[in-house]
Coordinates of C-alpha atoms in Angstrom, one line a residue:
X1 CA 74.8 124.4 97.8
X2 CA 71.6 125.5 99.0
X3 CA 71.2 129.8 99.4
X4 CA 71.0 129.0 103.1
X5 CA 74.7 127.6 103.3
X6 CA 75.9 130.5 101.0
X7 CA 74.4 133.1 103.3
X8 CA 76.0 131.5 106.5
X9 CA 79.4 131.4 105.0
X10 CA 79.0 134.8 103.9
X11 CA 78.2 136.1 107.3
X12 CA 81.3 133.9 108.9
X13 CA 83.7 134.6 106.5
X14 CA 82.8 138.5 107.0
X15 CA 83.3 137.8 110.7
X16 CA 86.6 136.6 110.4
X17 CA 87.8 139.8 108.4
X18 CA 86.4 142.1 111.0
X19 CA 88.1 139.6 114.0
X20 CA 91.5 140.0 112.1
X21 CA 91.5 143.5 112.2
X22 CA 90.5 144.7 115.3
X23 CA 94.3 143.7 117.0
X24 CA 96.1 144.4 113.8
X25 CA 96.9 147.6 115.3
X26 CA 99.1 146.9 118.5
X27 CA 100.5 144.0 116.7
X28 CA 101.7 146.6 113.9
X29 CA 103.2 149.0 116.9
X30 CA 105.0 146.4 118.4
X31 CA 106.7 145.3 115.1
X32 CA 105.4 141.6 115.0
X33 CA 106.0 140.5 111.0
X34 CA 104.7 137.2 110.9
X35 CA 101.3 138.0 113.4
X36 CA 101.1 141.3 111.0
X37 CA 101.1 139.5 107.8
X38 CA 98.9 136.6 108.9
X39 CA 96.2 139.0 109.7
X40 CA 96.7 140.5 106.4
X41 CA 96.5 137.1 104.6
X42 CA 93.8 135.7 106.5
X43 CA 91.2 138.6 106.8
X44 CA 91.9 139.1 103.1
X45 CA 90.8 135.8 102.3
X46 CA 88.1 136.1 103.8
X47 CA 86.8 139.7 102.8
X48 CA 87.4 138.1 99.3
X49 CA 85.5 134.9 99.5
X50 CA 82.8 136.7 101.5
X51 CA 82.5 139.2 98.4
X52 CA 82.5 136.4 96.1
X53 CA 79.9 134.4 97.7
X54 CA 77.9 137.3 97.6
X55 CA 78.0 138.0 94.4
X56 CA 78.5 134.8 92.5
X57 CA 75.1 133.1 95.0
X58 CA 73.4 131.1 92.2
X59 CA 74.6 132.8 89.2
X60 CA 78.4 132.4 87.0
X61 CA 78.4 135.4 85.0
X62 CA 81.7 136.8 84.5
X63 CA 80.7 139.8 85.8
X64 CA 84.3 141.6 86.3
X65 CA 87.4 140.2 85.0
X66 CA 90.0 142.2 86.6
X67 CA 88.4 141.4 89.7
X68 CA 88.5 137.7 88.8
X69 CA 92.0 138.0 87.4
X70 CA 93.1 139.3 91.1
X71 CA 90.6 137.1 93.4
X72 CA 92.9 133.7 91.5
X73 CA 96.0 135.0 92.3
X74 CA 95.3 135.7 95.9
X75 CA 93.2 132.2 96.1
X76 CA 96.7 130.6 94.6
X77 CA 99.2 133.0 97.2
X78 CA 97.0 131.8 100.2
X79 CA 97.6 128.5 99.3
X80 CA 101.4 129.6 100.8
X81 CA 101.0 132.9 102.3
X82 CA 99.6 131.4 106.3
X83 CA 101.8 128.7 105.9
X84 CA 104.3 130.9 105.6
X85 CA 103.5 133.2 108.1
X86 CA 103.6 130.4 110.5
X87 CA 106.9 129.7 109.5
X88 CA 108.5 133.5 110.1
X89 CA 106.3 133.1 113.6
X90 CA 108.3 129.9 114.6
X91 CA 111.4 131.2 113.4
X92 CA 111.0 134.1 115.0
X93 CA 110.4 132.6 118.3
X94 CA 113.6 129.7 118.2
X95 CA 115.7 132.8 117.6
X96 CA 114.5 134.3 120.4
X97 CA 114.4 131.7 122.9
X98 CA 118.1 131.3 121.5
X99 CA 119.7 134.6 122.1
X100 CA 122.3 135.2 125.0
X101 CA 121.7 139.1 124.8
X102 CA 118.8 141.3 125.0
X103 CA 120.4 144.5 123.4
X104 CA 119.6 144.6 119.4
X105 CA 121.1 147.3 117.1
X106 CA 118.8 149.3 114.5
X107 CA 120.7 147.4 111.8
X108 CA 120.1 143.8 112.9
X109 CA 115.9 144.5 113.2
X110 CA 116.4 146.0 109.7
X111 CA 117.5 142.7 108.9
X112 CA 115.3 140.5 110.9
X113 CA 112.2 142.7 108.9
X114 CA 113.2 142.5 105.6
X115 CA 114.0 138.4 106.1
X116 CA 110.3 138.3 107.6
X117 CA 109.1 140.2 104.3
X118 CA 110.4 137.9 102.0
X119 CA 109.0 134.5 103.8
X120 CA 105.3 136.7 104.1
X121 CA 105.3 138.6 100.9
X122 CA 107.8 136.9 98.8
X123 CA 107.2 133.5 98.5
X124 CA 103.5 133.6 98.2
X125 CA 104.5 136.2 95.2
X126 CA 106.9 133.4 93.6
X127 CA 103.9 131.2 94.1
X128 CA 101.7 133.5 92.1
X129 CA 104.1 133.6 89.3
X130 CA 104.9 129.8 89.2
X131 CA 101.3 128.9 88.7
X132 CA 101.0 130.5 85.6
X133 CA 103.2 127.8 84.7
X134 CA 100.4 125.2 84.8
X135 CA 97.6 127.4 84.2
X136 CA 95.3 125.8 81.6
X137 CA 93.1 128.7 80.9
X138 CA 92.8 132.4 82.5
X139 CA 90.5 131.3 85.2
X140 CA 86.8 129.1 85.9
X141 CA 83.9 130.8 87.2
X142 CA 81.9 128.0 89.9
X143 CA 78.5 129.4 90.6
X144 CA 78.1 129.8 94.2
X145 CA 81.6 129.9 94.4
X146 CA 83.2 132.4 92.4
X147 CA 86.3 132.7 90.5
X148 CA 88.7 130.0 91.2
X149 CA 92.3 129.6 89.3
X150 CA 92.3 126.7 86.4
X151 CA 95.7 124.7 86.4
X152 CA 96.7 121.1 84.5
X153 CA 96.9 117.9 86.7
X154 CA 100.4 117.5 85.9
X155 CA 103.8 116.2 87.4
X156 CA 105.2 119.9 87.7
X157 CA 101.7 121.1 89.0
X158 CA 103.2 119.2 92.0
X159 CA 106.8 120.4 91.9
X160 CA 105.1 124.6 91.6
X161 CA 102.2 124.2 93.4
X162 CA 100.6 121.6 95.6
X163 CA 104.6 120.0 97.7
X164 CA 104.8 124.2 98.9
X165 CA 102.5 123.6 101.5
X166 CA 103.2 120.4 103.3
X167 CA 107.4 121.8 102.7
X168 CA 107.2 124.8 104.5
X169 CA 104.6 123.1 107.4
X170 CA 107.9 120.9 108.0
X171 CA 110.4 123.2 108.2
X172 CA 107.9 125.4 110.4
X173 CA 107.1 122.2 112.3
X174 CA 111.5 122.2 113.0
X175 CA 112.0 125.5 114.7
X176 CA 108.1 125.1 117.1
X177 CA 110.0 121.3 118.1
X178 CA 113.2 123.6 118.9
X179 CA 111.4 126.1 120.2
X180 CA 109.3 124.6 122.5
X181 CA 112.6 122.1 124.0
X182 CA 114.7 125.5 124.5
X183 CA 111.6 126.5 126.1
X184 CA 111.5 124.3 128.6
X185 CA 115.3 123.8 129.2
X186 CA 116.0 128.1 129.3
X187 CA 112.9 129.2 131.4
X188 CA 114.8 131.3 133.6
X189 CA 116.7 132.9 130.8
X190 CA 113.6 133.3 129.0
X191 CA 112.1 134.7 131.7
X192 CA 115.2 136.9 132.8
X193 CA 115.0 138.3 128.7
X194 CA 111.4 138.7 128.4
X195 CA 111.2 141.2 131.6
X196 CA 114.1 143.5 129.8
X197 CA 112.0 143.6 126.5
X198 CA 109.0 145.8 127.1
X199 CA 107.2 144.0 124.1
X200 CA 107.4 140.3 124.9
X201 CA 106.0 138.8 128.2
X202 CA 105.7 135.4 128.8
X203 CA 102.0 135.0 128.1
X204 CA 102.4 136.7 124.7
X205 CA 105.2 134.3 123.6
X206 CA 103.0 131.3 124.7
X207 CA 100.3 132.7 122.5
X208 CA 102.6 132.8 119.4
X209 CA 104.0 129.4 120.0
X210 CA 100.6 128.4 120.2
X211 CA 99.2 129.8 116.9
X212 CA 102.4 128.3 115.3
X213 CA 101.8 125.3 116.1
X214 CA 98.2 124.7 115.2
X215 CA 99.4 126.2 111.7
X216 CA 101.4 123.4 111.4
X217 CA 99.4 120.6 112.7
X218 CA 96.9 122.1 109.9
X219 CA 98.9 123.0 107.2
X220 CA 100.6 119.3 107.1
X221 CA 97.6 116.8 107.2
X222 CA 95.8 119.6 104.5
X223 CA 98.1 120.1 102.4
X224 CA 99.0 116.2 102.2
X225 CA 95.2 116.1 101.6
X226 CA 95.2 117.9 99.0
X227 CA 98.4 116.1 97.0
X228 CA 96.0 112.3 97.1
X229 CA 93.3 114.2 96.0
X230 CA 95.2 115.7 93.0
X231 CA 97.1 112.2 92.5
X232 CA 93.6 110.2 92.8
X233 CA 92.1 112.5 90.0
X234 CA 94.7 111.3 87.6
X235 CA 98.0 112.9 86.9
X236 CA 98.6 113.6 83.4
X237 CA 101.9 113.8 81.2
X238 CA 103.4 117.8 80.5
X239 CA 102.9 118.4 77.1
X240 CA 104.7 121.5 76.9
X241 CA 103.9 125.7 77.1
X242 CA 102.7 125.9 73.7
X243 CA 100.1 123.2 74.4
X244 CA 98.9 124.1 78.0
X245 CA 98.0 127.6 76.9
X246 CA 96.5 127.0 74.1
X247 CA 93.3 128.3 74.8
X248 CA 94.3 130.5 77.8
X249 CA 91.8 133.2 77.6
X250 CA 88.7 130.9 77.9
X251 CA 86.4 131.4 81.2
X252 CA 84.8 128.1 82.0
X253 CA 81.5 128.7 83.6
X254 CA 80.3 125.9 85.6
X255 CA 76.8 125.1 87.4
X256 CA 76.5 124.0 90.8
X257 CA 74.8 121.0 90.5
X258 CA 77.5 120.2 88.4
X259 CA 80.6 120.9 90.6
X260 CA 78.7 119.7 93.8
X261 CA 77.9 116.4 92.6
X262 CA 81.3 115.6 92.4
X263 CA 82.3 114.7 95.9
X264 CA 85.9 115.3 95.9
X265 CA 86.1 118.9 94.2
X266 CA 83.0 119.6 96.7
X267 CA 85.2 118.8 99.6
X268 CA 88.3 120.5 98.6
X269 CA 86.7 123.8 98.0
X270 CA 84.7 123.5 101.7
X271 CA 88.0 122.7 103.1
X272 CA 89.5 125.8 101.1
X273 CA 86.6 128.1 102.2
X274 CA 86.2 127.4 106.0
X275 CA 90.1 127.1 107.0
X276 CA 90.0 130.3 106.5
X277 CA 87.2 131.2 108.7
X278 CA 88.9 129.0 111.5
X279 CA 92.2 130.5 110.5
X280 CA 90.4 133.6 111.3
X281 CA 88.6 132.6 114.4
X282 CA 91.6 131.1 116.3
X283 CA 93.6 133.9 116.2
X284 CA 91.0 136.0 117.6
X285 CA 90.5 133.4 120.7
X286 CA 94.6 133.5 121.3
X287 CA 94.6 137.3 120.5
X288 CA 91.6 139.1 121.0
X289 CA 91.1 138.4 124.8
X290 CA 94.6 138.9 126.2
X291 CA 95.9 141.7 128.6
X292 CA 96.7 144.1 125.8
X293 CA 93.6 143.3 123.8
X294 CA 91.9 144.3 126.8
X295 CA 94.0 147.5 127.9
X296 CA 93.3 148.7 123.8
X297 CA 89.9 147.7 124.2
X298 CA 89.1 149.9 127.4
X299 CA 91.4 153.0 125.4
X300 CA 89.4 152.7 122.2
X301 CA 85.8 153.0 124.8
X302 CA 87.4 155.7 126.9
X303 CA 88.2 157.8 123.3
X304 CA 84.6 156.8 122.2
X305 CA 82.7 157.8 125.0
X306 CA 84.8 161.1 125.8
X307 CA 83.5 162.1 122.2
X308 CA 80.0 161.3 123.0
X309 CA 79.4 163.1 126.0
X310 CA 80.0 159.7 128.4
X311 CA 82.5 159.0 130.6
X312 CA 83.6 156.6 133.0
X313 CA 82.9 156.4 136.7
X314 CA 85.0 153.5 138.9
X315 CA 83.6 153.1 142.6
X316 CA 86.7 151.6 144.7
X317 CA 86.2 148.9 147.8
X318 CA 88.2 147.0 149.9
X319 CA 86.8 144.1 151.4
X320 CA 86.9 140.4 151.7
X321 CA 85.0 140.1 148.4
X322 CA 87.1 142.9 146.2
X323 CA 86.5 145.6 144.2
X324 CA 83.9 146.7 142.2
X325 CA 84.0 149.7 139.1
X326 CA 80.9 150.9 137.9
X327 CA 80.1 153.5 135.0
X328 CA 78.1 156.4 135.5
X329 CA 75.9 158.8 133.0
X330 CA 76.8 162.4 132.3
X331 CA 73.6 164.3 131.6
X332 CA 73.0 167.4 130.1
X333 CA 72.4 169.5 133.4
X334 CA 75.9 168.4 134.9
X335 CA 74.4 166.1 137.4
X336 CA 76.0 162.3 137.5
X337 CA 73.6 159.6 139.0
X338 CA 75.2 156.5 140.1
X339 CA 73.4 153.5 141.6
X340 CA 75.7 150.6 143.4
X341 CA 74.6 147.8 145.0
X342 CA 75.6 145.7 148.1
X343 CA 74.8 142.3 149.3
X344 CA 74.8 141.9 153.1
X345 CA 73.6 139.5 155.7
X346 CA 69.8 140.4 156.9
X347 CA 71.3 141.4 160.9
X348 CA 70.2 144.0 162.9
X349 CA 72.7 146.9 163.1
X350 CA 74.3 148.2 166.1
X351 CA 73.2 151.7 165.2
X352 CA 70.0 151.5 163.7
X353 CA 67.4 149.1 165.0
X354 CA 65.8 148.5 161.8
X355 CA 66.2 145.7 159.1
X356 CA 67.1 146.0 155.7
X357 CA 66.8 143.7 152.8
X358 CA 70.3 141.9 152.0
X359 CA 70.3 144.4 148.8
X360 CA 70.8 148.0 149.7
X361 CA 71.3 150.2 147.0
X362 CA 73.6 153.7 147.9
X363 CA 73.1 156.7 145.3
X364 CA 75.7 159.2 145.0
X365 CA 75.4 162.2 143.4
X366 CA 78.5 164.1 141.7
X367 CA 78.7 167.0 139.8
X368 CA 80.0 167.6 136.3
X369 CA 82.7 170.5 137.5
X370 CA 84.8 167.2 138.2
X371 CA 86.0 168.4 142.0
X372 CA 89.4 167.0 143.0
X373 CA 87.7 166.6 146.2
X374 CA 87.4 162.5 147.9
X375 CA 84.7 161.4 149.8
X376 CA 85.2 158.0 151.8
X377 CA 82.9 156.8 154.0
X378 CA 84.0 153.9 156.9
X379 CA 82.2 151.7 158.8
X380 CA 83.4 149.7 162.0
X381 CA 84.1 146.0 162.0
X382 CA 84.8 143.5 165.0
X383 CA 87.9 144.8 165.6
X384 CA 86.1 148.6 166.4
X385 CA 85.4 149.2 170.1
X386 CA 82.6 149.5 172.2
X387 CA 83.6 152.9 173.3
X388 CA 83.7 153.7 169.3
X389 CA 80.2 152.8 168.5
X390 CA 78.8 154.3 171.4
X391 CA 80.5 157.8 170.4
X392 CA 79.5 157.0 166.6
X393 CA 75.5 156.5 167.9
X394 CA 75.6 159.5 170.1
X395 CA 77.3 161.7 166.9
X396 CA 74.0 160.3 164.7
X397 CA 72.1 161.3 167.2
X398 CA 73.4 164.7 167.8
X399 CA 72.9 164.9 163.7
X400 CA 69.3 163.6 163.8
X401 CA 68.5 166.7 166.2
X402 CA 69.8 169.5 164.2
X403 CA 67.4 171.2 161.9
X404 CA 67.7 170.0 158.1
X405 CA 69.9 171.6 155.8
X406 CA 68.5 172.7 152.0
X407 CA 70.5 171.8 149.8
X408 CA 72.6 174.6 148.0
X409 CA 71.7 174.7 143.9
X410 CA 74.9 175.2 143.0
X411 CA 75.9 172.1 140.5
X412 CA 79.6 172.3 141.8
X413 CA 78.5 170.4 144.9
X414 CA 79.1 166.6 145.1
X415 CA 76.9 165.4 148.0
X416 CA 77.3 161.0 148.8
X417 CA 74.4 159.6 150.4
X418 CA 75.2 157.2 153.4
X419 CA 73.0 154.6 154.2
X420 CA 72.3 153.7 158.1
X421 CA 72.1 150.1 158.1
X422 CA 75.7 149.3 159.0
X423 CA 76.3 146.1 160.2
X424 CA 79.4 145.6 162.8
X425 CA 79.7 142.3 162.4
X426 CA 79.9 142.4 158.6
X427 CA 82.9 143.2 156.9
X428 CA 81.2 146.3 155.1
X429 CA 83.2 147.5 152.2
X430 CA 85.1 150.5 151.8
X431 CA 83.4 153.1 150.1
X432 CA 85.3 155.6 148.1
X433 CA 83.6 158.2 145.2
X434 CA 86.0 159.5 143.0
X435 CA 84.5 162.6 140.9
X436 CA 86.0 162.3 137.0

């Protein structure tokens, strides 16, 4: 594996940690188990493989074994843990689709946590301690790689280790089939339930059975993958503890261009590194982009810029074309410049005689004293009278004649500027400044 290729996956894989944390937090608020936990298993793979491509690029020194002792056990719980996951997400969704009533006692989400706790946490622990079983040695040390766990190619390496995988993907792969027909055949129900619970909506749910099931259409075909691969290398006979731990406290350290030239191993651990990345990645597309991603998103800028010395500045129209929000600068002398800009057709205005360019920009002024004062400006359309305009020319003109005003110097003022060029047969928006 060329330092090139080590880098890049490095770079991914610390991607997909930071993409698995940012919605960790509303997920945790609203109580979601499974999404929880497969954030915590996924971005934890890949902070871990990201550390150990890091460290371990073209060298295999056992650098830290306690580190190395820990990074094997979590390589061997994620073989489980997002399968898993997936599976206390489907279940979790048939048992909603399947419920008559909305209201649900302290006692019974108690339960439906701790039951979510032991398919996230507990079976990827059991998993941990079954493959010390098989272990042949404490663990291997691939340069480029890392540390990865060292088990016997045996028939109860199968029954401990590799058949977990493809047996939860099935019984996860039963409740998204259920789930999805109850779907269909209860929609009104569904739709009835999810506007009494404040923390479900129908878009969310679709998400969820979504990331379910492209769990299990991965976790199946892989994990079957990985059984022929293990049954193609040769399965030997179990020879018994004594024997298989022999020599357990023996680190293997192996080169690359010893591991990589074999074709199968080489594949196996690209497939291991990079489903996590996409494990990572695909959540964040389902996730990361939905309406309350957004909502936390615009709450976590609001906080941020209030603590900088920015805020945020929203300029409201109605028209044909909708509305528009714009930010605007606080600086340091409490004066607030903000520049919007409006397309129009190049027509000559019923009030003012001259053309403008199709972009006009208006600059408003606002003060920093935040006034609770609105200014709105209107401007007539086709359905304005002639009588109207005329008045509205002879009041600009009236204006035009009286002698200019200086402007006061006291920062509390919030002055608009109007520009002249209205056109009456162009829907012009309507313009409203709020002062924050």
């Amino acid at each position: 594996m060329s330092s090139a290729q080590n880098q890049l996956y490095s770079a991914f894989s610390f991607i997909g940690f930071v993409l698995c944390m940012i919605p960790f937090y509303w997920h945790l608020e609203a109580w979601n188990t499974g999404t929880c936990f497969y954030m915590i298993w996924t971005g934890l793979g890949c902070l871990m493989q990201c550390i150990n491509s890091i460290v371990w690029n073209k060298n295999m020194i056992n650098r830290v074994p306690v580190y190395c002792d820990i990074s094997t056990r979590i390589q061997v719980a994620l073989n489980v843990a997002i399968p898993a996951c997936s599976l206390c997400i489907n279940r979790r969704l048939y048992k909603i689709a399947t419920v008559k009533a909305v209201m649900i006692t302290r006692e019974e989400k108690r339960r439906a946590v701790i039951q979510d706790l032991v398919i996230c946490v507990g079976i990827p622990i059991l998993q941990m301690v079954s493959e010390y079983v098989v272990s042949s040695n404490r663990y291997n040390i691939l340069e480029d790689f890392g540390p990865i766990f060292a088990i016997v190619n045996t028939p109860l390496t199968f029954a401990l280790l590799l058949t977990w995988p493809v047996i939860i993907g099935m019984v996860s792969l039963s409740y998204c089939v259920r789930t999805t027909y109850v779907f269909y055949k209860r929609q009104r129900q569904l739709n009835e339930l999810m506007l009494a619970s404040p923390g479900l909506s129908r878009g969310r749910y679709l998400r969820l059975m979504a990331i379910g099931a492209i769990e299990v259409l991965g976790t199946i075909p892989l994990g079957t993958y990985f059984i022929v691969a293990y049954v193609k290398d040769g399965v030997n006979p179990w020879k018994g503890w004594a024997y298989t731990h022999s020599d357990y406290s023996e680190v293997e350290q192996v080169a690359g261009f010893i591991w990589e030239n074999e074709p199968s191993f080489a594949q196996r651990i690209a497939i291991y590194r990079w489903s996590l990345v996409a494990c990572a990645f695909i959540f964040f597309a389902l996730f990361g982009f939905a309406d309350e991603a957004r909502m936390n998103y615009r709450r976590v800028y609001t906080s941020l810029a209030s603590r900088i010395g920015y805020s945020t500045f929203t300029l409201h129209g109605s028209s044909s074309h909708g509305n528009s929000s714009v930010p605007y600068l606080r600086s340091k002398n409490g004066v607030i410049v903000s520049v919007v800009t409006t397309t129009g057709d190049k027509r000559r205005s019923s009030v003012s005689s001259i053309d403008r360019p199709s972009t006009v920009p208006s600059i408003s002024i606002a003060s920093d004293l935040k006034p609770d004062f609105k200014i709105e400006q209107y401007s007539p359309s086709n359905s304005v009278t002639s009588s109207y305009v005329e008045n509205f020319e002879l009041e600009m003109k009236r204006q035009s004649t009286q002698p200019e005003e200086i402007m006061p110097t006291d920062s509390s003022a919030s002055v608009p500027s109007y520009s002249s060029d209205t056109d009456q047969n162009d829907h012009s928006p309507t313009l409203r400044v709020e002062a924050v």
